[in-house]
Amino acid sequence: MTNASAQTSAGSTSASDPNYERRWLVLVIVAVTQLMIVLDATIVNIALPQAQADLAITDGNRTWVVTAYALAFGALLLLGGRLSDYWGRRRSFVVGMSGFAVASAVGGLAQESWQLFVARAGQGIFAALLVPAALAILTVTFTDPKERAKAFGVFGAIAGGGAAVGLLLGGVLTEYLSWRWCLLVNVPVAVIAVVAAIVVVKESKADGDTRYDLPGAVLVALGLGSLVYGFTRAEHGWGSVSAVSFIAIGLALVVAFGYVEARSDNPLLPLSVLFHRDRGPAFFASMMVGAILVGATLFLTFYFQIVLQYSPIMAGLASMPITAGIFVTAGIASALLPRFGPKPLMSVGPVIAAVGLLLLTRIGVDSSYWASVFPALILVGLGLGLLIIPQQNVALIGVADHDAGAASALVNATMQVGGALGAAIFTSVYTSGKQTFLTDNPAPTPPATMPSPAASMKQVPSDQELAAMPESMRDFVLASVDRIFQAEVNAYHTVFAIAAVFIALISPVVVLVVRAKKDDLPAGDVVVHAG
């Protein structure tokens, strides 16, 4: 009787799901896709200093390599989810992957900074179509609860560990090949994935109303873009006309987006998902986490490679304690969440992360990594891991079934948008802080025998080069290098201090607003893909 029942169940599953017989091959394709997307969020971080030097990107503009990707991804992710459901999941996957490969090739071959920025934005646009399609294919393919749990476990493990792999792979490719291969590596992977999807994956679409909320998509994309650009203009002064104007326009467009969504029959973002006593703080937390993971930690790469003179591989390894900390407390949080509920974890985690960020305000030009940097990064990771797991679960509390996809996508979108806004804000803070330090600490007077002091300061001279210099020139060069490095570190201190405030703000919001108990948590798997 059991065997007959199982066969009947399997037969009905196979009939309702055209991908059932090839479901494990589908999982491999989706897993490779997820790995590529997650890698791309961090792989360029390590390559950025070399890309900046190669393409003559200014300090104020270099974070656009990260911001352009995160902003396009986050702003269009909700629309990408709708498109993949209505247009066809396999078709969306193939188009998204193909476009991602083309954008990666353009970025890897870029000869001007604007070409790299446009390519990164292109990656974000196609990732916003690709990632929801991949997750939707996985969802409709694995309908058996046990098999779905295994599939989502693989998906989640890649989402969690891919960032660390990206840092290491970025270091290896940058050091032994070129920073360009951090982008070009996507091309062969994408070609294989597209061919496999065409051969293996069968098409599927959502039923029902298939209208698109294009006005909402345009308003939110333009609004977020204006906000981010306004914050980048703040490097010229927080009261500058351009900064205030773009920020004001961005806020107005976001408000207009809310107005449109409230009156739309088929909204891109149902406002009931966002404006909820428990879910609202979860989305706020997601945005702050994105600001830290994408925006603030980017400056660790600059500190390691510019100030401490680490190689790309060493910089990648030096950044990994954050990921290790997240892994440790993510497991602990998963075990504690059913016992204590989300509020205690979401209240304590941000405080621990904030302490770690504050410890980073004590780093110096000659700081010991193990004594000064490592403990701080571990605390940041431990705190974020304690926060992320309950935050992702709270984001789905009380969400109706037909809005579950929008709520899950919103977690990812807020994290990406938070990363874009964080990178813009922190870059403005960094640029203004560095300039203030250099203004308050004038450059040393060059010796009369030094014909071109500016030319000698393009990079840190080697010990052999210093030994060959006259003593007066050597003293001048060392003093100049120390001044520049002190300016860098002083600016990093300000960035990490503000980042600590950002993440710490989560705790009072959670304490005062969140009411969710352990029994309120959604049943089943919560899958949130990092990007």
Coordinates of C-alpha atoms in Angstrom, one line a residue:
M1 CA 0.0 0.0 0.0
T2 CA 2.8 2.4 0.9
N3 CA 4.7 1.8 -2.4
A4 CA 1.5 2.3 -4.5
S5 CA 0.8 5.5 -2.6
A6 CA 4.3 6.7 -3.1
Q7 CA 4.1 5.9 -6.8
T8 CA 0.8 7.8 -7.2
S9 CA 2.3 10.8 -5.4
A10 CA 5.4 10.7 -7.5
G11 CA 3.3 10.4 -10.7
S12 CA 1.1 13.4 -9.8
T13 CA 4.1 15.4 -8.9
S14 CA 5.8 14.6 -12.2
A15 CA 2.7 15.5 -14.1
S16 CA 2.2 18.9 -12.4
D17 CA 5.9 19.8 -12.5
P18 CA 7.6 19.5 -15.9
N19 CA 11.0 19.7 -14.2
Y20 CA 10.4 17.0 -11.7
E21 CA 12.4 14.2 -13.4
R22 CA 15.4 16.6 -13.8
R23 CA 15.0 18.4 -10.5
W24 CA 18.6 17.7 -9.2
L25 CA 20.1 19.0 -12.4
V26 CA 17.9 22.0 -12.0
L27 CA 19.3 22.5 -8.5
V28 CA 22.9 22.4 -9.9
I29 CA 22.0 25.1 -12.4
V30 CA 20.3 27.3 -9.8
A31 CA 23.2 26.8 -7.3
V32 CA 25.8 27.8 -9.9
T33 CA 23.7 30.9 -10.7
Q34 CA 23.4 31.8 -7.0
L35 CA 27.1 31.4 -6.5
M36 CA 27.9 33.6 -9.4
I37 CA 25.6 36.4 -8.2
V38 CA 26.8 36.2 -4.6
L39 CA 30.5 36.1 -5.7
D40 CA 29.9 39.2 -7.8
A41 CA 28.8 41.2 -4.8
T42 CA 32.2 40.9 -3.1
I43 CA 34.7 39.7 -5.7
V44 CA 35.3 43.3 -7.0
N45 CA 35.9 44.7 -3.6
I46 CA 39.4 43.2 -3.5
A47 CA 40.0 44.2 -7.1
L48 CA 38.9 47.8 -6.6
P49 CA 42.2 49.4 -5.7
Q50 CA 43.9 48.0 -8.8
A51 CA 40.9 48.9 -11.0
Q52 CA 41.0 52.4 -9.6
A53 CA 44.7 52.8 -10.4
D54 CA 44.3 51.3 -13.9
L55 CA 41.3 53.4 -14.9
A56 CA 42.3 56.6 -13.0
I57 CA 39.1 56.6 -10.9
T58 CA 39.0 59.2 -8.2
D59 CA 38.5 58.4 -4.5
G60 CA 35.1 60.0 -4.6
N61 CA 33.9 57.9 -7.6
R62 CA 35.5 54.5 -6.9
T63 CA 32.6 53.2 -4.8
W64 CA 30.3 53.6 -7.8
V65 CA 31.8 50.2 -8.9
V66 CA 29.9 48.8 -5.9
T67 CA 27.0 51.3 -5.7
A68 CA 26.0 51.0 -9.4
Y69 CA 25.5 47.2 -9.0
A70 CA 23.7 47.3 -5.6
L71 CA 21.4 50.2 -6.6
A72 CA 20.3 48.7 -9.9
F73 CA 19.8 45.3 -8.3
G74 CA 17.9 46.5 -5.3
A75 CA 15.7 49.0 -7.2
L76 CA 14.6 46.6 -9.9
L77 CA 14.4 43.3 -7.9
L78 CA 10.7 43.6 -7.2
L79 CA 9.9 44.2 -10.8
G80 CA 12.3 41.4 -11.8
G81 CA 10.2 39.0 -9.6
R82 CA 7.0 40.0 -11.4
L83 CA 8.6 39.7 -14.8
S84 CA 9.9 36.3 -14.2
D85 CA 6.6 35.0 -13.0
Y86 CA 4.5 36.5 -15.8
W87 CA 7.0 36.4 -18.7
G88 CA 8.2 32.9 -18.1
R89 CA 10.8 31.8 -15.5
R90 CA 13.1 29.9 -17.9
R91 CA 12.9 32.8 -20.4
S92 CA 13.7 35.3 -17.7
F93 CA 16.6 33.1 -16.5
V94 CA 18.1 32.8 -20.0
V95 CA 17.8 36.6 -20.7
G96 CA 19.0 37.6 -17.3
M97 CA 22.0 35.3 -17.4
S98 CA 22.9 36.3 -21.0
G99 CA 22.7 40.0 -20.1
F100 CA 24.7 39.5 -17.0
A101 CA 27.5 37.8 -19.1
V102 CA 27.5 40.7 -21.6
A103 CA 27.7 43.3 -18.9
S104 CA 30.5 41.3 -17.2
A105 CA 32.5 41.3 -20.5
V106 CA 32.0 45.0 -21.0
G107 CA 33.2 45.7 -17.4
G108 CA 36.2 43.3 -17.8
L109 CA 37.3 45.1 -21.0
A110 CA 36.5 48.6 -19.8
Q111 CA 39.1 51.3 -20.8
E112 CA 37.4 54.2 -19.0
S113 CA 35.9 54.5 -15.6
W114 CA 32.4 55.3 -16.9
Q115 CA 32.4 52.1 -18.9
L116 CA 33.0 50.1 -15.7
F117 CA 30.3 51.9 -13.9
V118 CA 27.8 51.3 -16.7
A119 CA 28.8 47.6 -16.9
R120 CA 28.2 47.2 -13.1
A121 CA 24.8 48.8 -13.4
G122 CA 24.1 46.4 -16.2
Q123 CA 25.0 43.5 -14.1
G124 CA 22.6 44.7 -11.4
I125 CA 19.8 45.2 -13.9
F126 CA 20.1 41.6 -15.2
A127 CA 20.7 40.2 -11.8
A128 CA 17.4 41.7 -10.7
L129 CA 15.7 39.5 -13.5
L130 CA 18.0 36.5 -13.0
V131 CA 17.9 35.9 -9.3
P132 CA 14.0 35.9 -8.8
A133 CA 13.7 33.6 -11.9
A134 CA 16.3 31.2 -10.4
L135 CA 14.6 31.1 -7.0
A136 CA 11.1 30.7 -8.7
I137 CA 12.4 27.8 -10.8
L138 CA 13.7 26.1 -7.6
T139 CA 10.4 26.7 -5.8
V140 CA 8.2 25.3 -8.4
T141 CA 10.5 22.3 -9.1
F142 CA 10.9 21.1 -5.5
T143 CA 7.4 20.5 -4.2
D144 CA 8.1 17.7 -1.8
P145 CA 8.8 19.2 1.7
K146 CA 11.8 17.1 2.5
E147 CA 13.4 17.6 -0.9
R148 CA 12.6 21.3 -0.9
A149 CA 14.3 21.6 2.5
K150 CA 17.5 20.0 1.0
A151 CA 17.4 22.2 -2.1
F152 CA 16.8 25.4 -0.1
G153 CA 19.6 24.3 2.3
V154 CA 22.0 24.2 -0.6
F155 CA 20.8 27.5 -1.9
G156 CA 21.1 29.1 1.6
A157 CA 24.6 27.7 2.2
I158 CA 25.8 29.2 -1.1
A159 CA 24.2 32.5 -0.2
G160 CA 25.9 32.5 3.2
G161 CA 29.4 31.3 2.1
G162 CA 29.6 32.8 -1.4
A163 CA 30.7 36.2 -0.1
A164 CA 33.7 34.7 1.6
V165 CA 34.6 32.7 -1.5
G166 CA 34.3 35.9 -3.5
L167 CA 36.8 37.7 -1.4
L168 CA 39.3 34.9 -1.8
L169 CA 38.7 34.4 -5.5
G170 CA 38.9 38.1 -6.1
G171 CA 42.3 38.1 -4.4
V172 CA 43.6 35.2 -6.4
L173 CA 42.4 36.5 -9.7
T174 CA 43.7 40.1 -9.0
E175 CA 47.1 39.0 -7.8
Y176 CA 47.9 36.3 -10.4
L177 CA 45.9 37.5 -13.4
S178 CA 44.2 40.9 -13.4
W179 CA 41.4 42.7 -11.7
R180 CA 39.6 42.4 -15.1
W181 CA 39.2 38.6 -14.6
C182 CA 37.0 39.3 -11.5
L183 CA 34.4 40.3 -14.1
L184 CA 35.4 38.2 -17.1
V185 CA 35.2 35.0 -15.1
N186 CA 31.4 35.3 -15.2
V187 CA 31.3 34.9 -19.0
P188 CA 32.2 31.1 -19.3
V189 CA 30.1 30.3 -16.3
A190 CA 27.1 32.1 -17.7
V191 CA 27.4 30.4 -21.1
I192 CA 27.4 27.0 -19.5
A193 CA 24.4 27.9 -17.3
V194 CA 22.4 29.3 -20.3
V195 CA 23.0 26.2 -22.4
A196 CA 22.1 23.9 -19.5
A197 CA 18.9 25.9 -18.7
I198 CA 17.8 25.7 -22.3
V199 CA 18.4 21.9 -22.4
V200 CA 17.3 20.9 -18.9
V201 CA 14.7 23.5 -17.6
K202 CA 11.1 23.5 -18.8
E203 CA 9.1 26.7 -19.0
S204 CA 6.7 27.7 -16.2
K205 CA 4.6 30.8 -15.6
A206 CA 2.3 32.2 -13.0
D207 CA -1.4 32.2 -13.5
G208 CA -3.9 35.0 -12.9
D209 CA -3.4 38.8 -13.2
T210 CA -0.2 39.4 -15.2
R211 CA -0.2 43.2 -15.4
Y212 CA 3.0 45.1 -14.5
D213 CA 3.2 48.1 -12.2
L214 CA 5.6 50.0 -14.6
P215 CA 4.8 53.5 -13.1
G216 CA 5.8 52.2 -9.7
A217 CA 9.0 50.6 -11.0
V218 CA 10.0 53.8 -12.7
L219 CA 9.3 56.0 -9.7
V220 CA 11.2 53.8 -7.2
A221 CA 14.2 53.4 -9.5
L222 CA 14.5 57.1 -10.2
G223 CA 13.8 58.0 -6.6
L224 CA 16.5 55.7 -5.2
G225 CA 18.9 56.7 -7.9
S226 CA 18.4 60.4 -7.1
L227 CA 18.9 59.8 -3.4
V228 CA 22.1 57.9 -3.9
Y229 CA 23.5 60.5 -6.3
G230 CA 22.6 63.2 -3.9
F231 CA 24.5 61.6 -1.1
T232 CA 27.6 61.2 -3.4
R233 CA 27.4 64.9 -4.1
A234 CA 27.6 65.6 -0.4
E235 CA 31.4 65.2 -0.7
H236 CA 31.4 68.8 -1.8
G237 CA 29.5 69.8 1.4
W238 CA 26.3 68.5 3.0
G239 CA 24.7 71.8 2.3
S240 CA 25.6 72.0 -1.3
V241 CA 22.8 72.8 -3.8
S242 CA 23.4 69.7 -5.9
A243 CA 23.3 67.4 -2.8
V244 CA 20.2 68.9 -1.3
S245 CA 18.4 69.1 -4.6
F246 CA 19.0 65.5 -5.6
I247 CA 18.1 64.2 -2.1
A248 CA 14.9 66.2 -2.1
I249 CA 13.9 65.0 -5.5
G250 CA 14.7 61.5 -4.5
L251 CA 12.5 61.7 -1.4
A252 CA 9.7 63.2 -3.4
L253 CA 9.8 60.4 -6.0
V254 CA 9.8 57.8 -3.2
V255 CA 6.8 59.4 -1.7
A256 CA 5.1 59.5 -5.1
F257 CA 5.9 55.8 -5.4
G258 CA 4.1 55.1 -2.2
Y259 CA 1.1 57.1 -3.4
V260 CA 1.0 55.1 -6.7
E261 CA 1.3 51.8 -4.9
A262 CA -1.5 52.6 -2.5
R263 CA -3.9 53.1 -5.4
S264 CA -2.6 50.4 -7.7
D265 CA -4.7 47.3 -8.3
N266 CA -1.5 45.3 -9.0
P267 CA 1.2 47.0 -6.9
L268 CA 4.8 46.3 -7.3
L269 CA 5.1 46.5 -3.5
P270 CA 1.9 46.1 -1.5
L271 CA 2.3 48.7 1.2
S272 CA 0.7 46.4 3.8
V273 CA 3.8 44.3 3.5
L274 CA 6.1 47.2 4.5
F275 CA 3.9 49.2 7.0
H276 CA 3.5 46.6 9.7
R277 CA 4.6 46.9 13.3
D278 CA 6.9 43.9 13.2
R279 CA 7.9 43.7 9.5
G280 CA 8.8 47.4 9.2
P281 CA 11.7 47.2 11.7
A282 CA 12.8 44.0 10.0
F283 CA 13.1 45.8 6.6
F284 CA 14.8 48.8 8.4
A285 CA 17.3 46.3 9.9
S286 CA 17.9 44.7 6.5
M287 CA 18.7 48.2 5.0
M288 CA 21.2 48.9 7.9
V289 CA 22.8 45.4 7.4
G290 CA 23.3 46.2 3.7
A291 CA 24.9 49.5 4.6
I292 CA 27.4 47.8 6.8
L293 CA 28.2 44.7 4.7
V294 CA 28.3 46.5 1.3
G295 CA 29.1 50.1 2.3
A296 CA 31.3 50.2 5.4
T297 CA 33.3 47.0 5.1
L298 CA 34.4 48.2 1.6
F299 CA 36.7 50.6 3.4
L300 CA 38.4 47.6 5.1
T301 CA 39.7 46.6 1.7
F302 CA 41.2 50.1 1.2
Y303 CA 42.8 50.0 4.6
F304 CA 44.3 46.6 4.0
Q305 CA 45.7 47.3 0.6
I306 CA 46.4 51.0 0.7
V307 CA 47.6 51.5 4.3
L308 CA 48.8 48.1 5.4
Q309 CA 50.0 47.3 1.9
Y310 CA 48.5 43.8 1.9
S311 CA 48.4 41.8 -1.3
P312 CA 45.0 41.2 -2.8
I313 CA 45.0 37.6 -1.5
M314 CA 46.0 38.7 2.0
A315 CA 43.3 41.4 1.9
G316 CA 40.7 38.8 1.1
L317 CA 41.9 36.5 3.9
A318 CA 42.0 39.5 6.3
S319 CA 38.3 40.3 5.6
M320 CA 37.0 36.8 6.4
P321 CA 36.6 37.0 10.2
I322 CA 33.3 38.9 9.5
T323 CA 32.0 36.0 7.5
A324 CA 33.2 33.5 10.1
G325 CA 31.5 35.4 12.9
I326 CA 28.2 35.5 10.9
F327 CA 28.4 31.7 10.3
V328 CA 29.0 31.0 14.0
T329 CA 26.1 33.1 15.4
A330 CA 23.7 32.4 12.5
G331 CA 23.7 28.7 13.7
I332 CA 23.3 29.8 17.3
A333 CA 20.5 32.2 16.4
S334 CA 18.7 29.5 14.4
A335 CA 18.7 27.3 17.6
L336 CA 17.7 30.1 20.0
L337 CA 15.0 31.6 17.8
P338 CA 12.3 29.0 18.4
R339 CA 13.0 29.2 22.2
F340 CA 13.2 32.9 22.9
G341 CA 11.6 34.6 19.8
P342 CA 13.2 37.2 17.6
K343 CA 13.2 40.3 19.8
P344 CA 16.1 39.5 22.2
L345 CA 18.3 38.4 19.3
M346 CA 17.5 41.4 17.2
S347 CA 18.1 43.7 20.1
V348 CA 21.5 42.3 21.2
G349 CA 23.0 41.6 17.8
P350 CA 23.3 45.2 16.6
V351 CA 24.9 46.3 19.9
I352 CA 27.7 43.6 19.5
A353 CA 28.2 44.7 15.8
A354 CA 28.4 48.4 16.8
V355 CA 31.0 47.6 19.5
G356 CA 33.1 45.9 16.8
L357 CA 32.8 48.9 14.4
L358 CA 33.7 51.3 17.2
L359 CA 36.9 49.2 17.9
L360 CA 37.8 49.8 14.2
T361 CA 38.0 53.6 15.0
R362 CA 41.2 52.8 16.9
I363 CA 43.1 51.3 14.0
G364 CA 46.3 53.1 13.0
V365 CA 48.8 53.3 10.2
D366 CA 51.0 50.6 11.9
S367 CA 48.3 48.7 13.8
S368 CA 48.7 45.0 14.4
Y369 CA 46.1 43.0 12.5
W370 CA 45.7 40.4 15.2
A371 CA 45.6 42.8 18.1
S372 CA 43.5 45.6 16.7
V373 CA 41.6 44.5 13.6
F374 CA 40.8 40.8 14.0
P375 CA 38.9 41.1 17.3
A376 CA 36.8 44.0 15.9
L377 CA 35.9 42.0 12.7
I378 CA 34.9 39.0 14.8
L379 CA 32.5 41.1 16.9
V380 CA 31.0 42.7 13.8
G381 CA 30.4 39.2 12.3
L382 CA 29.0 37.8 15.5
G383 CA 26.6 40.7 15.9
L384 CA 25.4 40.6 12.3
G385 CA 24.8 36.8 12.4
L386 CA 22.8 37.1 15.6
L387 CA 20.6 39.8 13.9
I388 CA 20.2 38.5 10.3
I389 CA 18.4 35.2 11.0
P390 CA 15.6 36.6 13.2
Q391 CA 15.3 39.7 11.0
Q392 CA 14.7 37.5 7.9
N393 CA 12.0 35.5 9.7
V394 CA 10.2 38.6 11.1
A395 CA 10.1 40.0 7.6
L396 CA 7.5 37.3 6.7
I397 CA 5.4 37.4 9.9
G398 CA 1.7 37.7 9.0
V399 CA 2.3 38.0 5.2
A400 CA -0.5 36.6 3.1
D401 CA 0.5 33.8 0.7
H402 CA 0.1 35.9 -2.4
D403 CA 2.4 38.6 -1.0
A404 CA 5.1 36.2 0.3
G405 CA 7.2 36.6 -2.8
A406 CA 7.1 40.4 -2.5
A407 CA 8.1 40.3 1.1
S408 CA 11.0 38.0 0.5
A409 CA 12.1 40.1 -2.4
L410 CA 11.8 43.2 -0.3
V411 CA 14.3 41.9 2.2
N412 CA 16.8 41.5 -0.5
A413 CA 15.9 44.8 -2.1
T414 CA 16.3 46.7 1.1
M415 CA 19.7 45.1 1.7
Q416 CA 20.9 46.1 -1.7
V417 CA 19.5 49.6 -1.5
G418 CA 21.0 50.0 2.0
G419 CA 24.3 49.0 0.5
A420 CA 24.1 51.5 -2.2
L421 CA 23.0 54.3 0.1
G422 CA 25.6 53.3 2.7
A423 CA 28.4 53.3 0.1
A424 CA 27.3 56.8 -1.1
I425 CA 27.1 58.2 2.4
F426 CA 30.3 56.7 3.7
T427 CA 32.2 57.8 0.6
S428 CA 31.1 61.4 1.1
V429 CA 32.0 61.1 4.8
Y430 CA 35.4 59.6 3.8
T431 CA 36.2 62.2 1.2
S432 CA 35.3 65.2 3.3
G433 CA 37.1 63.7 6.4
K434 CA 40.3 63.1 4.4
Q435 CA 40.2 66.5 2.8
T436 CA 39.7 68.2 6.2
F437 CA 42.7 66.3 7.7
L438 CA 44.9 67.3 4.8
T439 CA 43.9 70.9 5.1
D440 CA 44.5 71.0 8.8
N441 CA 47.9 69.2 8.4
P442 CA 49.8 70.9 5.5
A443 CA 52.2 68.9 3.4
P444 CA 55.9 69.0 4.4
T445 CA 58.2 71.3 2.6
P446 CA 60.1 69.4 -0.1
P447 CA 63.9 69.8 -0.2
A448 CA 65.3 72.2 -2.8
T449 CA 67.1 69.3 -4.6
M450 CA 63.8 67.4 -5.3
P451 CA 62.7 68.3 -8.8
S452 CA 59.2 66.6 -8.9
P453 CA 57.9 65.7 -5.4
A454 CA 54.4 65.0 -6.8
A455 CA 55.6 62.4 -9.2
S456 CA 57.4 60.5 -6.5
M457 CA 54.2 60.2 -4.4
K458 CA 52.2 58.1 -6.8
Q459 CA 53.0 55.0 -4.8
V460 CA 54.8 54.0 -1.7
P461 CA 58.5 53.7 -2.5
S462 CA 60.2 50.4 -1.9
D463 CA 63.0 50.0 0.7
Q464 CA 65.6 49.9 -2.1
E465 CA 64.2 53.2 -3.6
L466 CA 64.3 54.8 -0.2
A467 CA 67.9 53.7 0.4
A468 CA 69.0 55.2 -2.9
M469 CA 67.6 58.6 -2.0
P470 CA 69.5 61.5 -0.3
E471 CA 68.6 61.8 3.4
S472 CA 66.7 65.0 3.0
M473 CA 64.6 63.6 0.1
R474 CA 64.0 60.3 2.1
D475 CA 62.8 62.2 5.1
F476 CA 60.4 64.3 2.9
V477 CA 59.0 61.2 1.2
L478 CA 58.4 59.3 4.4
A479 CA 56.7 62.4 6.0
S480 CA 54.5 62.8 2.9
V481 CA 53.5 59.1 2.9
D482 CA 52.8 59.2 6.6
R483 CA 50.6 62.3 6.2
I484 CA 48.6 60.7 3.4
F485 CA 48.2 57.4 5.3
Q486 CA 47.2 59.3 8.5
A487 CA 44.5 61.1 6.4
E488 CA 43.2 57.8 5.1
V489 CA 43.0 56.3 8.6
N490 CA 41.4 59.4 10.0
A491 CA 38.7 59.2 7.3
Y492 CA 38.2 55.5 8.0
H493 CA 37.7 56.2 11.7
T494 CA 34.8 58.6 10.8
V495 CA 33.2 56.0 8.5
F496 CA 33.3 53.2 11.0
A497 CA 32.0 55.5 13.8
I498 CA 28.9 56.5 11.7
A499 CA 28.5 52.9 10.6
A500 CA 28.3 51.9 14.3
V501 CA 25.6 54.5 14.8
F502 CA 23.6 53.1 11.8
I503 CA 23.7 49.5 13.1
A504 CA 23.1 50.5 16.7
L505 CA 19.9 52.3 15.7
I506 CA 18.3 48.9 15.1
S507 CA 18.2 48.0 18.8
P508 CA 16.0 50.8 20.1
V509 CA 13.6 50.5 17.1
V510 CA 13.3 46.7 17.9
V511 CA 12.8 47.3 21.6
L512 CA 10.2 50.0 21.2
V513 CA 8.3 48.6 18.2
V514 CA 8.6 44.9 17.6
R515 CA 6.0 42.7 19.5
A516 CA 6.5 39.4 17.7
K517 CA 6.8 36.3 19.8
K518 CA 8.3 32.9 19.0
D519 CA 4.8 31.6 18.1
D520 CA 4.3 34.3 15.5
L521 CA 7.2 33.2 13.3
P522 CA 6.3 31.8 9.9
A523 CA 6.4 28.1 9.4
G524 CA 8.7 26.5 6.7
D525 CA 11.9 27.6 5.1
V526 CA 12.8 31.3 4.8
V527 CA 15.2 31.7 1.9
V528 CA 16.9 35.0 1.4
H529 CA 19.4 35.3 -1.3
A530 CA 22.3 37.7 -0.8
G531 CA 23.5 39.6 -3.7

